[in-house]
Amino acid sequence: MKIIAAIISLVIASNVQAVPTVEGLFRNVNNKEPSGNLIVVTAMVSKMETASPAGMGEEVEKESAEETKKPAFYKWLISLEKEQSIDVIQVSYEDQSLKEDSVVASKYFPDLKKIVENDSSLERGMFYGLMSVLVLNDSSVLKNILNKYSQGFVSNKELMSREKINLYHRYKVYLEQRQSDEALVSPLEPEDQEKLSSVKETLSAPMYKDAGNVSLSREASELYWKVDLKSITALFGNEDHRLRKIEYQSPLGDLRVIADEYVLFNGSHELPKTMIYKDMAGVNWRVQFTGLSHLNTRSTPFTKRAQDYADAAKTYRKKQSAKATEQTVKLQQVQPTFIF
């Protein structure tokens, strides 16, 4: 444990870096790490006329004049029980009560990352990638989108200083071996002056090389970290590194997501109060997050939860069919293009 603590201290001390990396920004470091194995997110999605949270130089948002469909209400249950896998149950409801008897549909994604990778929709990939970033502090889903649709994205692994990594490895070996041989010389303090100078140079260098795709930018009189990956650009808060805006531009259409002010939902974890999502058809959607919970539970297997929600949706459809109103309900509720 002492060895690990020593190495961590060394990394932190030598990694004071003025310019963040793209992957580092999309790790959502201002948010605390997940504190449970089951995370529940709820949201209301409605159609808008314009995309426009205040403070980003956009128009003022307002409800669509043709607002004839009801908002859609969603719940996402995210399981972190499996390592290297994000399992998700997505439940849509008829109304904001989110009760079992109002479950309209349920979908189970046993590995969200693979599903997004195999999906051809940029709109869906962007939404679920951002959900993973904002809720889980996990950029792995979004990295697939950046690799597919942007130019110049370089992962942290590729940007890492090999010299520094090798030095850390040698230092770890030294810490392990010096307990039995106190005569060993620390690789951080070699006796040879030329080698010592080289070590100091390595330690003073940043952990990640500058890829040249992140810079400070002034937008609407505010300073932001701007990520420029040609077809994809993004803005992050200068000090808090919160995502404020991400945009994709192409001859086939543009996509834009703007995050409103961030709020704490459970005293520890935050989400934007609202996201305005402009899809590639030019339709603007308002995603209002209404709940966020981090739970520790193993009482019910996740697959059993998925089946229970699927059964509830089946019961709902039977009731609607008996009333001969199922088609009416579907027409009344919006169906966002960016949600499976």
Short mmCIF file of C-alpha atoms in Angstrom, two decimals:
data_model
loop_
_atom_site.label_atom_id
_atom_site.label_comp_id
_atom_site.label_asym_id
_atom_site.label_seq_id
_atom_site.Cartn_x
_atom_site.Cartn_y
_atom_site.Cartn_z
CA MET A 1 0.00 0.00 0.00
CA LYS A 2 2.86 2.38 0.83
CA ILE A 3 4.45 1.62 -2.54
CA ILE A 4 1.24 2.46 -4.38
CA ALA A 5 0.83 5.67 -2.36
CA ALA A 6 4.39 6.71 -3.15
CA ILE A 7 3.91 6.19 -6.88
CA ILE A 8 0.59 8.04 -6.87
CA SER A 9 2.21 10.97 -5.07
CA LEU A 10 4.98 10.97 -7.65
CA VAL A 11 2.51 10.97 -10.53
CA ILE A 12 0.47 13.83 -9.06
CA ALA A 13 3.52 15.90 -8.23
CA SER A 14 4.96 15.57 -11.70
CA ASN A 15 1.75 15.90 -13.69
CA VAL A 16 0.93 19.57 -13.28
CA GLN A 17 -0.32 20.28 -16.78
CA ALA A 18 -1.79 23.52 -18.03
CA VAL A 19 -3.59 22.10 -21.08
CA PRO A 20 -5.96 19.15 -20.50
CA THR A 21 -6.35 16.30 -22.97
CA VAL A 22 -9.51 15.55 -24.95
CA GLU A 23 -10.03 12.25 -23.16
CA GLY A 24 -9.32 13.90 -19.82
CA LEU A 25 -12.03 16.51 -20.42
CA PHE A 26 -14.54 13.83 -21.37
CA ARG A 27 -13.81 12.01 -18.11
CA ASN A 28 -16.01 14.58 -16.33
CA VAL A 29 -13.55 14.94 -13.45
CA ASN A 30 -15.63 17.58 -11.64
CA ASN A 31 -18.16 14.87 -10.82
CA LYS A 32 -17.51 12.32 -8.07
CA GLU A 33 -16.93 8.70 -9.07
CA PRO A 34 -19.95 6.33 -8.92
CA SER A 35 -20.66 5.25 -5.35
CA GLY A 36 -22.89 2.26 -6.09
CA ASN A 37 -23.30 -0.73 -8.39
CA LEU A 38 -26.71 0.41 -9.59
CA ILE A 39 -27.32 3.92 -10.88
CA VAL A 40 -30.81 5.18 -11.71
CA VAL A 41 -31.37 8.22 -13.94
CA THR A 42 -34.75 9.70 -14.84
CA ALA A 43 -35.55 12.34 -17.44
CA MET A 44 -38.35 14.05 -19.33
CA VAL A 45 -37.84 14.66 -23.06
CA SER A 46 -39.92 17.20 -24.97
CA LYS A 47 -39.82 18.84 -28.38
CA MET A 48 -38.55 22.42 -28.61
CA GLU A 49 -38.63 25.20 -31.17
CA THR A 50 -35.08 26.47 -30.56
CA ALA A 51 -31.97 25.19 -28.79
CA SER A 52 -30.81 27.77 -26.35
CA PRO A 53 -29.70 27.68 -22.74
CA ALA A 54 -28.78 31.17 -21.58
CA GLY A 55 -25.14 32.15 -21.57
CA MET A 56 -24.04 30.30 -24.70
CA GLY A 57 -24.90 32.96 -27.23
CA GLU A 58 -28.03 31.21 -28.50
CA GLU A 59 -31.63 32.27 -28.88
CA VAL A 60 -34.03 32.01 -25.92
CA GLU A 61 -35.60 28.58 -25.70
CA LYS A 62 -39.36 28.21 -25.94
CA GLU A 63 -41.88 25.47 -26.32
CA SER A 64 -42.83 24.50 -29.84
CA ALA A 65 -45.88 26.27 -31.17
CA GLU A 66 -46.93 22.91 -32.61
CA GLU A 67 -46.56 21.10 -29.29
CA THR A 68 -49.26 18.48 -29.75
CA LYS A 69 -47.42 15.43 -28.42
CA LYS A 70 -46.82 14.68 -24.77
CA PRO A 71 -43.28 14.59 -23.41
CA ALA A 72 -41.62 11.20 -23.10
CA PHE A 73 -40.59 10.01 -19.65
CA TYR A 74 -37.58 7.75 -19.22
CA LYS A 75 -35.74 5.80 -16.57
CA TRP A 76 -32.30 4.29 -17.09
CA LEU A 77 -31.03 1.65 -14.70
CA ILE A 78 -27.27 1.23 -15.12
CA SER A 79 -25.52 -1.79 -13.65
CA LEU A 80 -21.80 -1.64 -12.86
CA GLU A 81 -21.59 -5.15 -11.41
CA LYS A 82 -19.63 -6.49 -14.39
CA GLU A 83 -16.13 -5.16 -14.98
CA GLN A 84 -15.50 -3.58 -18.39
CA SER A 85 -19.23 -3.70 -19.17
CA ILE A 86 -22.05 -1.18 -18.83
CA ASP A 87 -25.41 -2.95 -18.67
CA VAL A 88 -28.49 -0.77 -19.09
CA ILE A 89 -32.25 -1.15 -18.75
CA GLN A 90 -34.15 1.67 -20.48
CA VAL A 91 -37.77 2.13 -19.46
CA SER A 92 -40.22 4.58 -21.04
CA TYR A 93 -43.37 5.64 -19.24
CA GLU A 94 -46.72 7.14 -20.18
CA ASP A 95 -46.49 9.85 -17.54
CA GLN A 96 -44.20 11.39 -14.95
CA SER A 97 -45.42 9.12 -12.16
CA LEU A 98 -43.00 6.44 -13.43
CA LYS A 99 -45.23 3.78 -11.91
CA GLU A 100 -45.21 0.14 -12.93
CA ASP A 101 -48.66 0.35 -14.53
CA SER A 102 -47.48 3.20 -16.80
CA VAL A 103 -44.51 1.36 -18.38
CA VAL A 104 -44.92 1.83 -22.14
CA ALA A 105 -41.76 0.00 -23.25
CA SER A 106 -38.60 -1.53 -21.85
CA LYS A 107 -35.27 -2.32 -23.53
CA TYR A 108 -32.30 -4.21 -22.14
CA PHE A 109 -28.77 -3.45 -23.34
CA PRO A 110 -26.40 -6.11 -21.91
CA ASP A 111 -23.31 -4.18 -23.08
CA LEU A 112 -24.01 -0.57 -24.02
CA LYS A 113 -20.57 0.05 -25.50
CA LYS A 114 -20.86 -2.82 -28.00
CA ILE A 115 -24.40 -1.83 -28.93
CA VAL A 116 -23.35 1.75 -29.67
CA GLU A 117 -20.29 0.56 -31.60
CA ASN A 118 -22.50 -1.59 -33.85
CA ASP A 119 -25.18 1.07 -34.30
CA SER A 120 -25.05 3.28 -37.39
CA SER A 121 -26.72 6.32 -35.80
CA LEU A 122 -24.44 9.17 -34.76
CA GLU A 123 -27.37 10.80 -32.95
CA ARG A 124 -27.91 7.80 -30.68
CA GLY A 125 -24.18 7.23 -30.24
CA MET A 126 -23.69 10.83 -29.16
CA PHE A 127 -26.55 10.72 -26.66
CA TYR A 128 -25.56 7.48 -24.96
CA GLY A 129 -21.90 8.44 -25.09
CA LEU A 130 -22.67 11.70 -23.28
CA MET A 131 -24.85 9.86 -20.77
CA SER A 132 -21.89 7.61 -19.94
CA VAL A 133 -19.63 10.64 -19.58
CA LEU A 134 -22.00 12.66 -17.40
CA VAL A 135 -23.37 9.85 -15.23
CA LEU A 136 -20.44 7.42 -15.01
CA ASN A 137 -17.43 9.66 -15.72
CA ASP A 138 -16.70 7.07 -18.42
CA SER A 139 -15.54 8.23 -21.86
CA SER A 140 -15.20 4.76 -23.42
CA VAL A 141 -18.57 4.88 -25.24
CA LEU A 142 -18.00 8.41 -26.55
CA LYS A 143 -14.43 7.59 -27.64
CA ASN A 144 -15.91 5.27 -30.25
CA ILE A 145 -17.89 8.20 -31.67
CA LEU A 146 -14.82 10.46 -31.67
CA ASN A 147 -12.80 7.80 -33.48
CA LYS A 148 -15.56 7.32 -36.06
CA TYR A 149 -16.63 10.86 -36.81
CA SER A 150 -13.80 13.24 -35.90
CA GLN A 151 -10.28 13.90 -37.10
CA GLY A 152 -7.28 14.20 -34.84
CA PHE A 153 -8.55 12.46 -31.72
CA VAL A 154 -5.69 10.87 -29.79
CA SER A 155 -6.31 8.78 -26.67
CA ASN A 156 -4.49 9.38 -23.39
CA LYS A 157 -2.71 6.05 -23.83
CA GLU A 158 -1.21 7.24 -27.10
CA LEU A 159 -0.23 10.61 -25.61
CA MET A 160 1.49 9.20 -22.53
CA SER A 161 5.18 9.92 -22.11
CA ARG A 162 6.94 6.56 -22.50
CA GLU A 163 10.02 7.90 -20.73
CA LYS A 164 7.96 8.86 -17.70
CA ILE A 165 6.09 5.54 -17.63
CA ASN A 166 9.37 3.62 -17.78
CA LEU A 167 10.76 5.74 -14.95
CA TYR A 168 7.69 5.05 -12.79
CA HIS A 169 8.04 1.32 -13.47
CA ARG A 170 11.69 1.35 -12.43
CA TYR A 171 10.80 3.32 -9.31
CA LYS A 172 8.11 0.76 -8.39
CA VAL A 173 10.63 -2.08 -8.73
CA TYR A 174 13.08 -0.09 -6.60
CA LEU A 175 10.51 0.41 -3.82
CA GLU A 176 9.74 -3.31 -3.79
CA GLN A 177 13.39 -4.42 -3.73
CA ARG A 178 14.89 -1.91 -1.34
CA GLN A 179 13.26 -3.62 1.63
CA SER A 180 15.74 -6.47 1.20
CA ASP A 181 18.62 -4.38 -0.14
CA GLU A 182 18.98 -0.92 1.35
CA ALA A 183 22.07 -0.26 -0.75
CA LEU A 184 19.99 0.11 -3.90
CA VAL A 185 20.04 3.55 -5.52
CA SER A 186 16.73 5.19 -6.35
CA PRO A 187 16.21 5.63 -10.11
CA LEU A 188 14.97 9.12 -9.24
CA GLU A 189 18.30 10.03 -7.66
CA PRO A 190 21.08 8.46 -9.75
CA GLU A 191 24.63 9.27 -8.68
CA ASP A 192 25.70 10.14 -12.21
CA GLN A 193 25.01 13.84 -12.79
CA GLU A 194 24.15 13.39 -16.46
CA LYS A 195 21.59 10.72 -15.60
CA LEU A 196 20.23 12.87 -12.77
CA SER A 197 19.73 15.75 -15.18
CA SER A 198 17.87 13.43 -17.55
CA VAL A 199 15.62 12.21 -14.72
CA LYS A 200 14.76 15.77 -13.69
CA GLU A 201 13.91 16.61 -17.29
CA THR A 202 11.62 13.57 -17.52
CA LEU A 203 9.89 14.42 -14.24
CA SER A 204 9.31 18.03 -15.20
CA ALA A 205 7.75 17.05 -18.52
CA PRO A 206 3.93 16.62 -18.64
CA MET A 207 2.47 13.13 -18.37
CA TYR A 208 0.69 13.61 -21.70
CA LYS A 209 2.06 15.14 -24.86
CA ASP A 210 0.13 18.06 -26.33
CA ALA A 211 -1.91 16.86 -29.31
CA GLY A 212 -2.68 20.45 -30.31
CA ASN A 213 -6.47 19.94 -30.30
CA VAL A 214 -7.33 21.68 -26.99
CA SER A 215 -6.99 25.42 -26.41
CA LEU A 216 -8.50 28.26 -24.39
CA SER A 217 -11.23 30.09 -26.26
CA ARG A 218 -13.50 33.02 -25.45
CA GLU A 219 -17.17 32.45 -26.23
CA ALA A 220 -19.93 34.88 -25.21
CA SER A 221 -17.46 36.75 -22.93
CA GLU A 222 -16.54 33.53 -21.06
CA LEU A 223 -13.35 31.47 -21.19
CA TYR A 224 -13.70 27.81 -22.18
CA TRP A 225 -11.47 24.92 -23.04
CA LYS A 226 -12.21 24.26 -26.70
CA VAL A 227 -11.76 20.82 -28.21
CA ASP A 228 -11.27 21.05 -31.98
CA LEU A 229 -11.46 17.73 -33.81
CA LYS A 230 -12.43 19.27 -37.17
CA SER A 231 -15.98 17.93 -37.64
CA ILE A 232 -16.54 17.69 -33.87
CA THR A 233 -15.93 20.60 -31.49
CA ALA A 234 -16.71 20.93 -27.79
CA LEU A 235 -16.57 23.55 -25.06
CA PHE A 236 -15.73 22.87 -21.40
CA GLY A 237 -15.66 25.20 -18.41
CA ASN A 238 -12.27 26.83 -17.91
CA GLU A 239 -12.00 25.96 -14.21
CA ASP A 240 -14.52 23.17 -13.56
CA HIS A 241 -14.05 21.35 -16.90
CA ARG A 242 -17.79 20.73 -17.15
CA LEU A 243 -19.10 20.00 -20.63
CA ARG A 244 -21.04 22.99 -21.95
CA LYS A 245 -21.45 22.27 -25.63
CA ILE A 246 -20.56 19.67 -28.25
CA GLU A 247 -21.23 20.03 -31.95
CA TYR A 248 -20.86 17.90 -35.07
CA GLN A 249 -20.92 19.49 -38.51
CA SER A 250 -21.18 17.76 -41.88
CA PRO A 251 -22.71 18.33 -45.33
CA LEU A 252 -25.47 15.88 -44.34
CA GLY A 253 -26.51 17.89 -41.31
CA ASP A 254 -25.38 19.28 -37.98
CA LEU A 255 -25.82 17.94 -34.48
CA ARG A 256 -25.51 20.05 -31.33
CA VAL A 257 -25.88 19.41 -27.61
CA ILE A 258 -25.82 22.24 -25.07
CA ALA A 259 -25.72 21.59 -21.32
CA ASP A 260 -27.41 23.98 -18.90
CA GLU A 261 -26.27 24.61 -15.32
CA TYR A 262 -25.17 21.55 -13.36
CA VAL A 263 -27.03 20.61 -10.17
CA LEU A 264 -26.46 18.07 -7.37
CA PHE A 265 -29.12 15.37 -7.28
CA ASN A 266 -28.04 13.23 -4.32
CA GLY A 267 -25.67 15.53 -2.48
CA SER A 268 -22.63 14.07 -4.23
CA HIS A 269 -23.24 13.55 -7.93
CA GLU A 270 -24.27 16.11 -10.51
CA LEU A 271 -25.89 16.35 -13.92
CA PRO A 272 -26.87 19.25 -16.14
CA LYS A 273 -30.33 20.40 -15.17
CA THR A 274 -31.19 20.45 -18.86
CA MET A 275 -29.61 19.38 -22.13
CA ILE A 276 -30.81 20.86 -25.40
CA TYR A 277 -30.28 18.35 -28.18
CA LYS A 278 -30.50 19.46 -31.82
CA ASP A 279 -30.65 16.42 -34.08
CA MET A 280 -29.39 16.25 -37.66
CA ALA A 281 -32.84 16.99 -39.05
CA GLY A 282 -32.79 20.34 -37.24
CA VAL A 283 -35.32 19.27 -34.60
CA ASN A 284 -34.59 20.56 -31.11
CA TRP A 285 -35.25 18.50 -28.01
CA ARG A 286 -35.21 19.40 -24.35
CA VAL A 287 -33.85 16.68 -22.05
CA GLN A 288 -34.63 17.58 -18.44
CA PHE A 289 -32.99 15.32 -15.87
CA THR A 290 -35.36 14.76 -12.97
CA GLY A 291 -33.54 12.23 -10.80
CA LEU A 292 -30.19 10.56 -10.12
CA SER A 293 -29.50 7.85 -7.52
CA HIS A 294 -26.44 5.72 -6.73
CA LEU A 295 -27.41 2.48 -4.99
CA ASN A 296 -25.64 -0.60 -3.66
CA THR A 297 -27.80 -3.66 -4.19
CA ARG A 298 -27.49 -7.31 -5.12
CA SER A 299 -30.90 -8.40 -3.94
CA THR A 300 -32.33 -8.73 -7.45
CA PRO A 301 -30.31 -9.95 -10.47
CA PHE A 302 -30.15 -7.32 -13.20
CA THR A 303 -31.58 -9.71 -15.79
CA LYS A 304 -34.55 -10.28 -13.47
CA ARG A 305 -35.11 -6.53 -13.26
CA ALA A 306 -35.04 -6.37 -17.07
CA GLN A 307 -37.63 -9.15 -17.32
CA ASP A 308 -39.88 -7.50 -14.74
CA TYR A 309 -39.93 -4.24 -16.71
CA ALA A 310 -40.54 -6.16 -19.96
CA ASP A 311 -43.49 -7.92 -18.33
CA ALA A 312 -44.86 -4.59 -17.08
CA ALA A 313 -44.67 -3.18 -20.63
CA LYS A 314 -46.46 -6.25 -21.99
CA THR A 315 -49.24 -5.83 -19.42
CA TYR A 316 -49.56 -2.15 -20.34
CA ARG A 317 -49.90 -2.98 -24.05
CA LYS A 318 -52.60 -5.55 -23.34
CA LYS A 319 -54.59 -3.01 -21.35
CA GLN A 320 -54.26 -0.42 -24.08
CA SER A 321 -55.25 -2.94 -26.73
CA ALA A 322 -58.34 -3.82 -24.75
CA LYS A 323 -59.24 -0.14 -24.67
CA ALA A 324 -58.42 0.17 -28.40
CA THR A 325 -56.29 3.25 -27.64
CA GLU A 326 -52.73 1.96 -28.05
CA GLN A 327 -52.24 3.77 -31.38
CA THR A 328 -53.54 7.03 -29.90
CA VAL A 329 -51.07 6.86 -27.03
CA LYS A 330 -48.16 6.33 -29.42
CA LEU A 331 -49.17 9.33 -31.48
CA GLN A 332 -49.47 11.53 -28.41
CA GLN A 333 -45.98 10.90 -27.06
CA VAL A 334 -42.82 12.23 -28.69
CA GLN A 335 -40.26 9.75 -30.00
CA PRO A 336 -36.77 11.30 -29.94
CA THR A 337 -34.53 10.14 -32.79
CA PHE A 338 -31.50 9.88 -30.51
CA ILE A 339 -33.00 7.38 -28.05
CA PHE A 340 -33.24 3.67 -28.87
#
